[in-house]
PDB file of C-alpha atoms and ligand atoms in Angstrom:
ATOM      1  CA  MET A   1     121.515  76.688 200.248  1.00  0.00           C
ATOM      2  CA  PRO A   2     124.534  78.082 200.867  1.00  0.00           C
ATOM      3  CA  PHE A   3     127.532  78.171 198.115  1.00  0.00           C
ATOM      4  CA  THR A   4     128.740  74.811 197.497  1.00  0.00           C
ATOM      5  CA  GLN A   5     132.319  74.462 196.271  1.00  0.00           C
ATOM      6  CA  LEU A   6     132.437  72.414 193.242  1.00  0.00           C
ATOM      7  CA  THR A   7     135.103  70.768 191.410  1.00  0.00           C
ATOM      8  CA  ILE A   8     134.567  70.485 187.311  1.00  0.00           C
ATOM      9  CA  THR A   9     136.676  67.887 185.600  1.00  0.00           C
ATOM     10  CA  PHE A  10     136.475  67.334 181.928  1.00  0.00           C
ATOM     11  CA  LEU A  11     136.049  63.412 180.750  1.00  0.00           C
ATOM     12  CA  GLY A  12     136.060  64.219 177.512  1.00  0.00           C
ATOM     13  CA  THR A  13     136.251  67.559 175.152  1.00  0.00           C
ATOM     14  CA  GLY A  14     135.789  65.769 171.569  1.00  0.00           C
ATOM     15  CA  THR A  15     133.379  65.368 168.979  1.00  0.00           C
ATOM     16  CA  SER A  16     131.317  62.657 168.277  1.00  0.00           C
ATOM     17  CA  ALA A  17     133.837  60.901 166.380  1.00  0.00           C
ATOM     18  CA  GLY A  18     136.696  61.734 168.921  1.00  0.00           C
ATOM     19  CA  ILE A  19     140.253  62.599 168.628  1.00  0.00           C
ATOM     20  CA  PRO A  20     141.747  60.948 166.650  1.00  0.00           C
ATOM     21  CA  MET A  21     139.442  59.869 164.349  1.00  0.00           C
ATOM     22  CA  ILE A  22     139.499  56.115 163.507  1.00  0.00           C
ATOM     23  CA  GLY A  23     141.608  56.016 160.246  1.00  0.00           C
ATOM     24  CA  CYS A  24     142.667  59.624 160.502  1.00  0.00           C
ATOM     25  CA  SER A  25     146.342  60.728 159.456  1.00  0.00           C
ATOM     26  CA  CYS A  26     146.011  64.306 159.587  1.00  0.00           C
ATOM     27  CA  ALA A  27     148.522  66.514 162.056  1.00  0.00           C
ATOM     28  CA  VAL A  28     145.802  66.841 165.181  1.00  0.00           C
ATOM     29  CA  CYS A  29     144.973  63.234 165.038  1.00  0.00           C
ATOM     30  CA  THR A  30     148.486  62.169 164.663  1.00  0.00           C
ATOM     31  CA  SER A  31     149.912  64.962 167.333  1.00  0.00           C
ATOM     32  CA  THR A  32     151.663  63.466 170.288  1.00  0.00           C
ATOM     33  CA  ASN A  33     150.605  65.994 172.608  1.00  0.00           C
ATOM     34  CA  PRO A  34     148.227  64.568 175.213  1.00  0.00           C
ATOM     35  CA  LYS A  35     146.132  67.809 175.217  1.00  0.00           C
ATOM     36  CA  ASP A  36     144.982  66.686 171.181  1.00  0.00           C
ATOM     37  CA  LYS A  37     143.770  63.169 172.647  1.00  0.00           C
ATOM     38  CA  ARG A  38     139.900  63.962 173.033  1.00  0.00           C
ATOM     39  CA  LEU A  39     137.583  61.185 174.012  1.00  0.00           C
ATOM     40  CA  ARG A  40     133.551  62.142 173.644  1.00  0.00           C
ATOM     41  CA  SER A  41     132.142  65.254 175.558  1.00  0.00           C
ATOM     42  CA  SER A  42     131.361  64.863 179.147  1.00  0.00           C
ATOM     43  CA  ILE A  43     132.165  66.223 182.095  1.00  0.00           C
ATOM     44  CA  LEU A  44     131.570  65.389 186.128  1.00  0.00           C
ATOM     45  CA  VAL A  45     130.342  67.897 188.715  1.00  0.00           C
ATOM     46  CA  GLN A  46     131.568  67.029 192.146  1.00  0.00           C
ATOM     47  CA  SER A  47     131.307  68.773 195.776  1.00  0.00           C
ATOM     48  CA  PRO A  48     132.039  67.507 198.707  1.00  0.00           C
ATOM     49  CA  THR A  49     129.430  64.944 199.467  1.00  0.00           C
ATOM     50  CA  THR A  50     128.081  64.701 195.596  1.00  0.00           C
ATOM     51  CA  ALA A  51     128.983  63.672 192.555  1.00  0.00           C
ATOM     52  CA  VAL A  52     127.082  64.190 189.167  1.00  0.00           C
ATOM     53  CA  ILE A  53     128.083  63.514 185.552  1.00  0.00           C
ATOM     54  CA  VAL A  54     126.760  65.163 182.788  1.00  0.00           C
ATOM     55  CA  ASP A  55     126.118  62.581 179.801  1.00  0.00           C
ATOM     56  CA  THR A  56     127.667  59.351 179.427  1.00  0.00           C
ATOM     57  CA  THR A  57     129.423  59.184 176.249  1.00  0.00           C
ATOM     58  CA  PRO A  58     130.527  55.954 174.176  1.00  0.00           C
ATOM     59  CA  ASP A  59     133.796  56.342 176.478  1.00  0.00           C
ATOM     60  CA  PHE A  60     132.013  56.671 179.922  1.00  0.00           C
ATOM     61  CA  ARG A  61     133.546  53.270 180.986  1.00  0.00           C
ATOM     62  CA  TYR A  62     137.491  54.429 180.628  1.00  0.00           C
ATOM     63  CA  GLN A  63     136.692  57.931 181.539  1.00  0.00           C
ATOM     64  CA  MET A  64     136.129  57.087 184.912  1.00  0.00           C
ATOM     65  CA  LEU A  65     138.635  54.148 185.328  1.00  0.00           C
ATOM     66  CA  ARG A  66     141.045  56.721 183.774  1.00  0.00           C
ATOM     67  CA  ILE A  67     140.157  59.406 186.610  1.00  0.00           C
ATOM     68  CA  HIS A  68     139.724  56.618 189.447  1.00  0.00           C
ATOM     69  CA  ASN A  69     136.480  57.562 189.933  1.00  0.00           C
ATOM     70  CA  SER A  70     134.680  55.408 192.543  1.00  0.00           C
ATOM     71  CA  LYS A  71     131.448  57.474 193.453  1.00  0.00           C
ATOM     72  CA  LEU A  72     128.737  58.517 191.089  1.00  0.00           C
ATOM     73  CA  ASP A  73     125.224  59.868 192.669  1.00  0.00           C
ATOM     74  CA  ALA A  74     123.542  60.705 189.265  1.00  0.00           C
ATOM     75  CA  VAL A  75     123.787  61.193 185.842  1.00  0.00           C
ATOM     76  CA  LEU A  76     122.358  64.439 183.700  1.00  0.00           C
ATOM     77  CA  PHE A  77     121.523  64.000 180.060  1.00  0.00           C
ATOM     78  CA  THR A  78     121.854  66.917 177.857  1.00  0.00           C
ATOM     79  CA  HIS A  79     119.896  65.350 174.438  1.00  0.00           C
ATOM     80  CA  PRO A  80     119.905  61.754 173.137  1.00  0.00           C
ATOM     81  CA  HIS A  81     122.390  61.659 170.321  1.00  0.00           C
ATOM     82  CA  LYS A  82     124.572  59.002 170.413  1.00  0.00           C
ATOM     83  CA  ASP A  83     127.878  60.250 171.610  1.00  0.00           C
ATOM     84  CA  HIS A  84     126.135  61.353 174.809  1.00  0.00           C
ATOM     85  CA  ILE A  85     124.313  58.570 176.202  1.00  0.00           C
ATOM     86  CA  ALA A  86     125.811  55.441 174.413  1.00  0.00           C
ATOM     87  CA  GLY A  87     128.003  54.526 177.791  1.00  0.00           C
ATOM     88  CA  LEU A  88     124.647  53.927 180.122  1.00  0.00           C
ATOM     89  CA  ASP A  89     124.926  50.258 180.450  1.00  0.00           C
ATOM     90  CA  ASP A  90     128.300  50.914 181.984  1.00  0.00           C
ATOM     91  CA  ILE A  91     126.400  52.333 185.201  1.00  0.00           C
ATOM     92  CA  ARG A  92     126.311  48.671 186.607  1.00  0.00           C
ATOM     93  CA  ALA A  93     129.494  49.047 188.336  1.00  0.00           C
ATOM     94  CA  TYR A  94     127.749  51.974 190.345  1.00  0.00           C
ATOM     95  CA  ASN A  95     124.809  49.849 190.929  1.00  0.00           C
ATOM     96  CA  PHE A  96     126.821  46.791 192.421  1.00  0.00           C
ATOM     97  CA  PHE A  97     129.196  48.758 194.569  1.00  0.00           C
ATOM     98  CA  GLN A  98     126.533  51.584 195.796  1.00  0.00           C
ATOM     99  CA  LYS A  99     123.988  49.039 196.134  1.00  0.00           C
ATOM    100  CA  LYS A 100     121.259  51.102 194.621  1.00  0.00           C
ATOM    101  CA  PRO A 101     119.520  52.408 191.357  1.00  0.00           C
ATOM    102  CA  MET A 102     121.190  55.486 189.515  1.00  0.00           C
ATOM    103  CA  ASP A 103     119.287  58.751 189.768  1.00  0.00           C
ATOM    104  CA  VAL A 104     119.144  59.627 185.447  1.00  0.00           C
ATOM    105  CA  TYR A 105     117.552  62.845 184.959  1.00  0.00           C
ATOM    106  CA  ALA A 106     116.625  63.597 181.602  1.00  0.00           C
ATOM    107  CA  ASN A 107     113.859  66.092 179.462  1.00  0.00           C
ATOM    108  CA  ALA A 108     110.853  64.221 177.620  1.00  0.00           C
ATOM    109  CA  LEU A 109     113.081  63.505 174.596  1.00  0.00           C
ATOM    110  CA  THR A 110     116.237  62.388 175.731  1.00  0.00           C
ATOM    111  CA  ALA A 111     113.762  59.832 178.251  1.00  0.00           C
ATOM    112  CA  GLU A 112     111.965  58.465 175.023  1.00  0.00           C
ATOM    113  CA  ALA A 113     114.894  57.733 173.557  1.00  0.00           C
ATOM    114  CA  LEU A 114     116.839  56.102 176.603  1.00  0.00           C
ATOM    115  CA  LYS A 115     113.593  53.824 176.511  1.00  0.00           C
ATOM    116  CA  ARG A 116     114.240  52.980 173.089  1.00  0.00           C
ATOM    117  CA  GLU A 117     117.634  52.771 172.691  1.00  0.00           C
ATOM    118  CA  PHE A 118     118.101  50.729 176.200  1.00  0.00           C
ATOM    119  CA  ALA A 119     114.929  49.087 176.165  1.00  0.00           C
ATOM    120  CA  TYR A 120     116.025  46.068 178.373  1.00  0.00           C
ATOM    121  CA  VAL A 121     117.189  48.484 180.979  1.00  0.00           C
ATOM    122  CA  PHE A 122     113.160  49.449 181.079  1.00  0.00           C
ATOM    123  CA  ALA A 123     111.635  45.932 180.177  1.00  0.00           C
ATOM    124  CA  ASP A 124     108.690  44.377 182.147  1.00  0.00           C
ATOM    125  CA  LYS A 125     111.157  40.882 182.710  1.00  0.00           C
ATOM    126  CA  LYS A 126     114.164  42.371 183.460  1.00  0.00           C
ATOM    127  CA  TYR A 127     117.651  39.770 182.649  1.00  0.00           C
ATOM    128  CA  PRO A 128     119.598  39.674 185.616  1.00  0.00           C
ATOM    129  CA  GLY A 129     122.444  42.385 186.078  1.00  0.00           C
ATOM    130  CA  ILE A 130     121.119  44.850 183.739  1.00  0.00           C
ATOM    131  CA  PRO A 131     121.735  48.385 184.854  1.00  0.00           C
ATOM    132  CA  GLN A 132     119.161  49.610 187.498  1.00  0.00           C
ATOM    133  CA  ILE A 133     117.914  52.903 186.773  1.00  0.00           C
ATOM    134  CA  ASN A 134     115.193  55.351 188.135  1.00  0.00           C
ATOM    135  CA  LEU A 135     114.484  57.796 185.290  1.00  0.00           C
ATOM    136  CA  HIS A 136     113.375  61.695 186.397  1.00  0.00           C
ATOM    137  CA  THR A 137     112.000  63.526 183.487  1.00  0.00           C
ATOM    138  CA  ILE A 138     112.869  67.255 183.990  1.00  0.00           C
ATOM    139  CA  ASP A 139     112.223  70.334 182.547  1.00  0.00           C
ATOM    140  CA  GLU A 140     113.672  73.535 183.426  1.00  0.00           C
ATOM    141  CA  THR A 141     113.129  74.036 186.960  1.00  0.00           C
ATOM    142  CA  ALA A 142     116.108  74.168 189.067  1.00  0.00           C
ATOM    143  CA  PHE A 143     116.391  71.167 191.656  1.00  0.00           C
ATOM    144  CA  GLU A 144     118.999  69.574 193.692  1.00  0.00           C
ATOM    145  CA  ILE A 145     121.151  66.506 193.850  1.00  0.00           C
ATOM    146  CA  GLY A 146     122.372  66.345 197.403  1.00  0.00           C
ATOM    147  CA  ASP A 147     124.256  69.522 198.111  1.00  0.00           C
ATOM    148  CA  VAL A 148     124.519  70.365 194.236  1.00  0.00           C
ATOM    149  CA  GLN A 149     122.174  72.872 192.805  1.00  0.00           C
ATOM    150  CA  VAL A 150     121.001  72.241 189.203  1.00  0.00           C
ATOM    151  CA  GLN A 151     119.327  75.097 186.941  1.00  0.00           C
ATOM    152  CA  PRO A 152     118.623  73.311 183.584  1.00  0.00           C
ATOM    153  CA  PHE A 153     117.768  75.517 180.759  1.00  0.00           C
ATOM    154  CA  ILE A 154     117.011  74.852 176.674  1.00  0.00           C
ATOM    155  CA  VAL A 155     119.305  75.573 174.174  1.00  0.00           C
ATOM    156  CA  TRP A 156     118.874  74.786 170.402  1.00  0.00           C
ATOM    157  CA  HIS A 157     121.011  71.887 168.616  1.00  0.00           C
ATOM    158  CA  HIS A 158     119.690  73.286 164.822  1.00  0.00           C
ATOM    159  CA  LYS A 159     116.054  72.144 165.953  1.00  0.00           C
ATOM    160  CA  MET A 160     116.949  69.800 168.779  1.00  0.00           C
ATOM    161  CA  PRO A 161     116.075  71.305 172.158  1.00  0.00           C
ATOM    162  CA  VAL A 162     119.317  70.532 174.106  1.00  0.00           C
ATOM    163  CA  PHE A 163     119.633  70.748 178.183  1.00  0.00           C
ATOM    164  CA  GLY A 164     122.332  73.442 179.089  1.00  0.00           C
ATOM    165  CA  PHE A 165     123.253  73.227 182.753  1.00  0.00           C
ATOM    166  CA  LYS A 166     124.133  75.860 185.298  1.00  0.00           C
ATOM    167  CA  PHE A 167     125.439  75.161 188.699  1.00  0.00           C
ATOM    168  CA  GLY A 168     125.665  78.135 190.784  1.00  0.00           C
ATOM    169  CA  LYS A 169     128.371  80.255 188.799  1.00  0.00           C
ATOM    170  CA  PHE A 170     129.116  77.382 186.102  1.00  0.00           C
ATOM    171  CA  THR A 171     127.078  76.700 183.277  1.00  0.00           C
ATOM    172  CA  TYR A 172     128.162  73.830 180.686  1.00  0.00           C
ATOM    173  CA  ILE A 173     126.323  74.099 177.344  1.00  0.00           C
ATOM    174  CA  THR A 174     127.627  71.506 174.659  1.00  0.00           C
ATOM    175  CA  ASP A 175     125.980  70.573 171.360  1.00  0.00           C
ATOM    176  CA  ALA A 176     124.415  74.065 170.674  1.00  0.00           C
ATOM    177  CA  ASN A 177     124.451  76.801 167.678  1.00  0.00           C
ATOM    178  CA  LYS A 178     121.174  79.050 169.339  1.00  0.00           C
ATOM    179  CA  ILE A 179     120.719  80.751 172.359  1.00  0.00           C
ATOM    180  CA  GLU A 180     117.462  82.282 173.242  1.00  0.00           C
ATOM    181  CA  ASP A 181     117.618  86.123 174.437  1.00  0.00           C
ATOM    182  CA  PRO A 182     115.727  84.823 178.175  1.00  0.00           C
ATOM    183  CA  VAL A 183     118.215  81.874 178.472  1.00  0.00           C
ATOM    184  CA  LYS A 184     121.250  84.368 177.965  1.00  0.00           C
ATOM    185  CA  GLU A 185     120.057  86.309 180.588  1.00  0.00           C
ATOM    186  CA  LYS A 186     120.011  83.424 182.811  1.00  0.00           C
ATOM    187  CA  ILE A 187     123.460  82.094 182.411  1.00  0.00           C
ATOM    188  CA  LYS A 188     125.367  86.009 182.252  1.00  0.00           C
ATOM    189  CA  PRO A 189     125.997  85.812 185.743  1.00  0.00           C
ATOM    190  CA  SER A 190     128.158  82.697 185.584  1.00  0.00           C
ATOM    191  CA  ASP A 191     131.664  83.053 186.237  1.00  0.00           C
ATOM    192  CA  VAL A 192     132.866  80.341 184.180  1.00  0.00           C
ATOM    193  CA  ILE A 193     130.996  78.875 180.933  1.00  0.00           C
ATOM    194  CA  VAL A 194     131.787  75.922 178.813  1.00  0.00           C
ATOM    195  CA  LEU A 195     130.635  75.960 174.901  1.00  0.00           C
ATOM    196  CA  ASN A 196     130.698  73.849 172.226  1.00  0.00           C
ATOM    197  CA  ALA A 197     133.629  75.009 169.430  1.00  0.00           C
ATOM    198  CA  LEU A 198     133.370  72.320 166.443  1.00  0.00           C
ATOM    199  CA  ARG A 199     135.531  74.145 164.448  1.00  0.00           C
ATOM    200  CA  ASN A 200     136.241  77.349 162.168  1.00  0.00           C
ATOM    201  CA  GLU A 201     133.852  76.192 159.290  1.00  0.00           C
ATOM    202  CA  GLN A 202     129.892  76.702 159.765  1.00  0.00           C
ATOM    203  CA  HIS A 203     128.042  73.508 160.796  1.00  0.00           C
ATOM    204  CA  ILE A 204     124.265  73.100 160.738  1.00  0.00           C
ATOM    205  CA  SER A 205     123.791  72.464 164.696  1.00  0.00           C
ATOM    206  CA  HIS A 206     127.447  73.518 166.577  1.00  0.00           C
ATOM    207  CA  PHE A 207     128.904  77.058 167.290  1.00  0.00           C
ATOM    208  CA  THR A 208     132.016  77.545 165.258  1.00  0.00           C
ATOM    209  CA  LEU A 209     135.434  78.804 167.389  1.00  0.00           C
ATOM    210  CA  SER A 210     134.493  82.576 166.262  1.00  0.00           C
ATOM    211  CA  GLU A 211     130.940  82.190 166.954  1.00  0.00           C
ATOM    212  CA  ALA A 212     131.450  80.834 170.644  1.00  0.00           C
ATOM    213  CA  ILE A 213     134.102  83.798 171.647  1.00  0.00           C
ATOM    214  CA  ASP A 214     131.422  86.450 169.813  1.00  0.00           C
ATOM    215  CA  LEU A 215     128.943  84.779 172.627  1.00  0.00           C
ATOM    216  CA  VAL A 216     131.471  84.541 175.723  1.00  0.00           C
ATOM    217  CA  GLN A 217     132.189  88.494 174.712  1.00  0.00           C
ATOM    218  CA  GLU A 218     128.333  89.469 174.330  1.00  0.00           C
ATOM    219  CA  LEU A 219     127.391  87.613 177.674  1.00  0.00           C
ATOM    220  CA  LYS A 220     130.882  89.190 179.408  1.00  0.00           C
ATOM    221  CA  ILE A 221     131.376  85.903 181.341  1.00  0.00           C
ATOM    222  CA  PRO A 222     134.959  86.531 182.390  1.00  0.00           C
ATOM    223  CA  ASN A 223     136.212  82.785 181.991  1.00  0.00           C
ATOM    224  CA  ALA A 224     135.168  80.274 179.306  1.00  0.00           C
ATOM    225  CA  TYR A 225     136.431  76.752 178.046  1.00  0.00           C
ATOM    226  CA  PHE A 226     135.400  75.428 174.669  1.00  0.00           C
ATOM    227  CA  THR A 227     134.497  71.714 174.059  1.00  0.00           C
ATOM    228  CA  HIS A 228     133.318  69.029 171.968  1.00  0.00           C
ATOM    229  CA  ILE A 229     136.365  69.796 169.676  1.00  0.00           C
ATOM    230  CA  SER A 230     136.778  68.183 165.843  1.00  0.00           C
ATOM    231  CA  HIS A 231     140.075  67.222 164.560  1.00  0.00           C
ATOM    232  CA  GLN A 232     139.038  69.831 161.898  1.00  0.00           C
ATOM    233  CA  LEU A 233     139.557  72.603 164.634  1.00  0.00           C
ATOM    234  CA  GLY A 234     143.686  72.504 164.241  1.00  0.00           C
ATOM    235  CA  LYS A 235     145.844  71.385 167.561  1.00  0.00           C
ATOM    236  CA  HIS A 236     145.080  72.023 170.824  1.00  0.00           C
ATOM    237  CA  ASP A 237     148.502  74.507 171.357  1.00  0.00           C
ATOM    238  CA  ASP A 238     148.230  76.517 167.934  1.00  0.00           C
ATOM    239  CA  VAL A 239     144.395  77.467 168.472  1.00  0.00           C
ATOM    240  CA  GLU A 240     144.455  78.109 172.764  1.00  0.00           C
ATOM    241  CA  LYS A 241     147.883  80.964 171.547  1.00  0.00           C
ATOM    242  CA  LYS A 242     145.249  82.524 169.337  1.00  0.00           C
ATOM    243  CA  LEU A 243     142.268  83.132 172.073  1.00  0.00           C
ATOM    244  CA  PRO A 244     141.122  86.209 173.354  1.00  0.00           C
ATOM    245  CA  ALA A 245     141.877  86.677 177.556  1.00  0.00           C
ATOM    246  CA  GLY A 246     139.947  84.293 179.748  1.00  0.00           C
ATOM    247  CA  ILE A 247     139.012  81.807 176.994  1.00  0.00           C
ATOM    248  CA  HIS A 248     140.644  78.637 176.418  1.00  0.00           C
ATOM    249  CA  LEU A 249     139.923  75.428 175.011  1.00  0.00           C
ATOM    250  CA  ALA A 250     139.519  72.484 177.338  1.00  0.00           C
ATOM    251  CA  TYR A 251     140.808  69.482 177.358  1.00  0.00           C
ATOM    252  CA  ASP A 252     140.761  66.108 178.887  1.00  0.00           C
ATOM    253  CA  GLY A 253     141.738  66.185 182.257  1.00  0.00           C
ATOM    254  CA  LEU A 254     141.093  69.546 183.038  1.00  0.00           C
ATOM    255  CA  THR A 255     139.831  70.282 186.302  1.00  0.00           C
ATOM    256  CA  LEU A 256     138.386  73.529 187.599  1.00  0.00           C
ATOM    257  CA  ASN A 257     137.401  74.245 191.012  1.00  0.00           C
ATOM    258  CA  ILE A 258     134.282  76.919 191.118  1.00  0.00           C
TER     259      ILE A 258
HETATM  260 ZN1  LIG B   1     128.031  65.882 170.479  1.00  0.00          ZN
HETATM  261 ZN1  LIG B   2     142.157  63.736 162.072  1.00  0.00          ZN
HETATM  262 ZN1  LIG B   3     124.434  66.354 169.729  1.00  0.00          ZN
END
């Protein structure tokens, strides 16, 4: 398949609580810099003909309104944590205007969670007006959605397998703190990688900032953007200026052309 031009939009770059966090009066949560306002982590991947979202966060509806999006062909899920699936009900608007079910791709663990947490969507007797979904349970086999090539791979979020996705030369990994060597080899040829970098202190299931930096340097990927950021990491501009060349914090609304 020929090379496809992709535009990546960061719809959200915050950890599960978002920034600001409810009730928090820290310097980050009260910052007036728009780059310190982080909805829950998700990206939109757009080719000239196809639009694919990775995860439907609790902020999904507002994220799509905020960028005036009117076309969505598929949802890819990384894992079943609530901050990555909670917004799924709002794909109803796309069902309504596109007049078809939404194609949803997930691993077996996430598919099982979707059936449990959105039981009404999968019920035999369906209430009118609920989301219409074509659920595809996938493994690490590459596939295509329109002209977008998708290579899923497994990374580890403590003990939970999480899908990372490689789209051509662009790799997206959220919610991980361990990547096995064969997967590292698979993602090394990327031009751009997105990794989670929660905060400076150790965490049981997320890379810290220094772990994420070390991994980018180990993989020798020239451009990196960090996401799934906690208010504990500090203000965007303060952290950004300390990062090595080629490494940046992502922020909501950032777009990349790959
Ligand atoms: Zn998360
Ligand atoms: Zn705070
Ligand atoms: Zn998670």
